[in-house]
Each structure stands twice: as structure tokens, then as C-alpha cells.
């Protein structure tokens, strides 16, 4: 791995609120990278993205297709837990974007899936309604590399609104097919 986030001090509030930097996990050879928003409390405790309730749900959904967490890469738009779990600020997303871009370029996946509004806006820019872009294949360009990007709802959305589950399932299935996992 050539990129490193060790001892990053770019965001003063996040340096104070984090217990540790939570880097991406999973295979660096993965054909699919999930990009979330930011570590929550559990992720900050454990040092791994998506290990709280929404992460368990994501893991269950992947396993229902015979795919394990280790088969994909799971990362976040910012790598430090924001205070009170607030949304990452624009400046914090910008500060952390070079780490995400380096990670994506090193993994060089077949597909990138953003989980929720914040990572989708981070990679595609603002001015969209989540409902309009969920499940649509768009493109993410990083320097000379172009990756298919499929926005999906954040798994936490299913915890608040079970009616989102069917759509989450169908977007996940489409994404796994596109990335060649099933
Ligand atoms: N939500 C996220 O967006 N990322 C995590 O790591 C956990 C929950």
C-alpha cells in the first residue's frame, strides 16, 4: 500500500474528536469498493469501518449473496469520527479526498458504490436527489482512471425505514453483478 493516512492532522476538530484514524478494510484487489460517510462511535472504538449496526446490516446483505466483507473493500469519505456524529463538513471531505482517491486508484475496482447522500455528493458533486440517482450507473473520473459508480442508500436508511430495504437489495444485487461477484 503506498498511500498512508498515519497521523493525519488536516482537520483540527476531527483530530480532537477521533480516538483513532479508521482506514479502509478488505481486499486491495477487490472489484468493488463501498464508500461510506465517516466512522461512528463503534468504528472509532474498533478501528474498522462499518462495524456498528448499519455495518452488520451491510455484512448480512453481502453474505446473503455469498460475498464476505473480505472480498470487497469498505472505506469512508472521511477517516475520523466527527464530534457527536455530525455530518462531515465540506472542508473535511475535501481534506480527506486525496486519501480516498489514492485508495481507489490503488484498488482499481470494477465498480465504486457510494452508501448514502454524503459520499455520493462527495464524489459526484451536489445538486441531486438521492432518490433520482440510487441504482443509476454514473462515472467517477480520477485523473486518467474512470470507474462506474453506483449510488446506493446508506444501510442505516433501512434501520429507520424498512420500506427502503427492497430497493437497497435490488441496488446491491445490480452492483454485485456489475462488479462480477455474482
Ligand atoms: N456509517 C458510515 O458511513 N461509515 C461507517 O464506517 C459506519 C457507519
PDB file of N, CA, C and O and ligand atoms in Angstrom, residues 36-40 43 49-50 54 76 154, ligand 1:
ATOM      1  N   UNK A  36     -18.481   4.879   2.408  1.00  0.00           N
ATOM      2  CA  UNK A  36     -19.450   5.440   3.340  1.00  0.00           C
ATOM      3  C   UNK A  36     -19.120   6.884   3.657  1.00  0.00           C
ATOM      4  O   UNK A  36     -18.381   7.561   2.927  1.00  0.00           O
ATOM      5  N   UNK A  37     -19.689   7.338   4.775  1.00  0.00           N
ATOM      6  CA  UNK A  37     -19.580   8.752   5.145  1.00  0.00           C
ATOM      7  C   UNK A  37     -18.388   8.992   6.077  1.00  0.00           C
ATOM      8  O   UNK A  37     -17.406   9.620   5.681  1.00  0.00           O
ATOM      9  N   UNK A  38     -18.490   8.472   7.277  1.00  0.00           N
ATOM     10  CA  UNK A  38     -17.457   8.710   8.291  1.00  0.00           C
ATOM     11  C   UNK A  38     -17.614   7.651   9.374  1.00  0.00           C
ATOM     12  O   UNK A  38     -18.713   7.111   9.555  1.00  0.00           O
ATOM     13  N   UNK A  39     -16.561   7.365  10.121  1.00  0.00           N
ATOM     14  CA  UNK A  39     -16.706   6.419  11.227  1.00  0.00           C
ATOM     15  C   UNK A  39     -17.685   6.954  12.268  1.00  0.00           C
ATOM     16  O   UNK A  39     -17.732   8.165  12.521  1.00  0.00           O
ATOM     17  N   UNK A  40     -18.473   6.063  12.858  1.00  0.00           N
ATOM     18  CA  UNK A  40     -19.293   6.393  14.020  1.00  0.00           C
ATOM     19  C   UNK A  40     -18.555   5.941  15.274  1.00  0.00           C
ATOM     20  O   UNK A  40     -17.370   5.605  15.226  1.00  0.00           O
ATOM     21  N   UNK A  43     -17.093   2.335  15.130  1.00  0.00           N
ATOM     22  CA  UNK A  43     -15.955   2.268  14.207  1.00  0.00           C
ATOM     23  C   UNK A  43     -14.726   2.927  14.837  1.00  0.00           C
ATOM     24  O   UNK A  43     -13.603   2.440  14.691  1.00  0.00           O
ATOM     25  N   UNK A  49     -14.115   0.391   9.503  1.00  0.00           N
ATOM     26  CA  UNK A  49     -15.376   0.978   9.026  1.00  0.00           C
ATOM     27  C   UNK A  49     -16.531  -0.015   9.047  1.00  0.00           C
ATOM     28  O   UNK A  49     -16.317  -1.217   8.883  1.00  0.00           O
ATOM     29  N   UNK A  50     -17.717   0.496   9.238  1.00  0.00           N
ATOM     30  CA  UNK A  50     -18.951  -0.287   9.130  1.00  0.00           C
ATOM     31  C   UNK A  50     -18.927  -1.552   9.997  1.00  0.00           C
ATOM     32  O   UNK A  50     -19.073  -2.669   9.505  1.00  0.00           O
ATOM     33  N   UNK A  54     -25.331  -0.511  11.288  1.00  0.00           N
ATOM     34  CA  UNK A  54     -25.506  -0.418   9.826  1.00  0.00           C
ATOM     35  C   UNK A  54     -24.465  -1.280   9.114  1.00  0.00           C
ATOM     36  O   UNK A  54     -24.730  -1.853   8.059  1.00  0.00           O
ATOM     37  N   UNK A  76     -14.400   4.917   3.859  1.00  0.00           N
ATOM     38  CA  UNK A  76     -15.231   6.078   4.175  1.00  0.00           C
ATOM     39  C   UNK A  76     -14.712   7.343   3.494  1.00  0.00           C
ATOM     40  O   UNK A  76     -13.547   7.418   3.102  1.00  0.00           O
ATOM     41  N   UNK A 154     -27.671   4.458   2.173  1.00  0.00           N
ATOM     42  CA  UNK A 154     -26.850   4.026   3.306  1.00  0.00           C
ATOM     43  C   UNK A 154     -27.604   2.892   4.017  1.00  0.00           C
ATOM     44  O   UNK A 154     -28.829   2.963   4.150  1.00  0.00           O
TER      45      UNK A 154
HETATM   46  N1  LIG B   1     -21.580   4.791   8.541  1.00  0.00           N
HETATM   47  C1  LIG B   1     -20.631   5.169   7.681  1.00  0.00           C
HETATM   48  O1  LIG B   1     -20.901   5.914   6.754  1.00  0.00           O
HETATM   49  N2  LIG B   1     -19.423   4.687   7.842  1.00  0.00           N
HETATM   50  C2  LIG B   1     -19.102   3.830   8.804  1.00  0.00           C
HETATM   51  O2  LIG B   1     -17.958   3.403   8.868  1.00  0.00           O
HETATM   52  C3  LIG B   1     -20.109   3.434   9.686  1.00  0.00           C
HETATM   53  C4  LIG B   1     -21.346   3.933   9.547  1.00  0.00           C
END
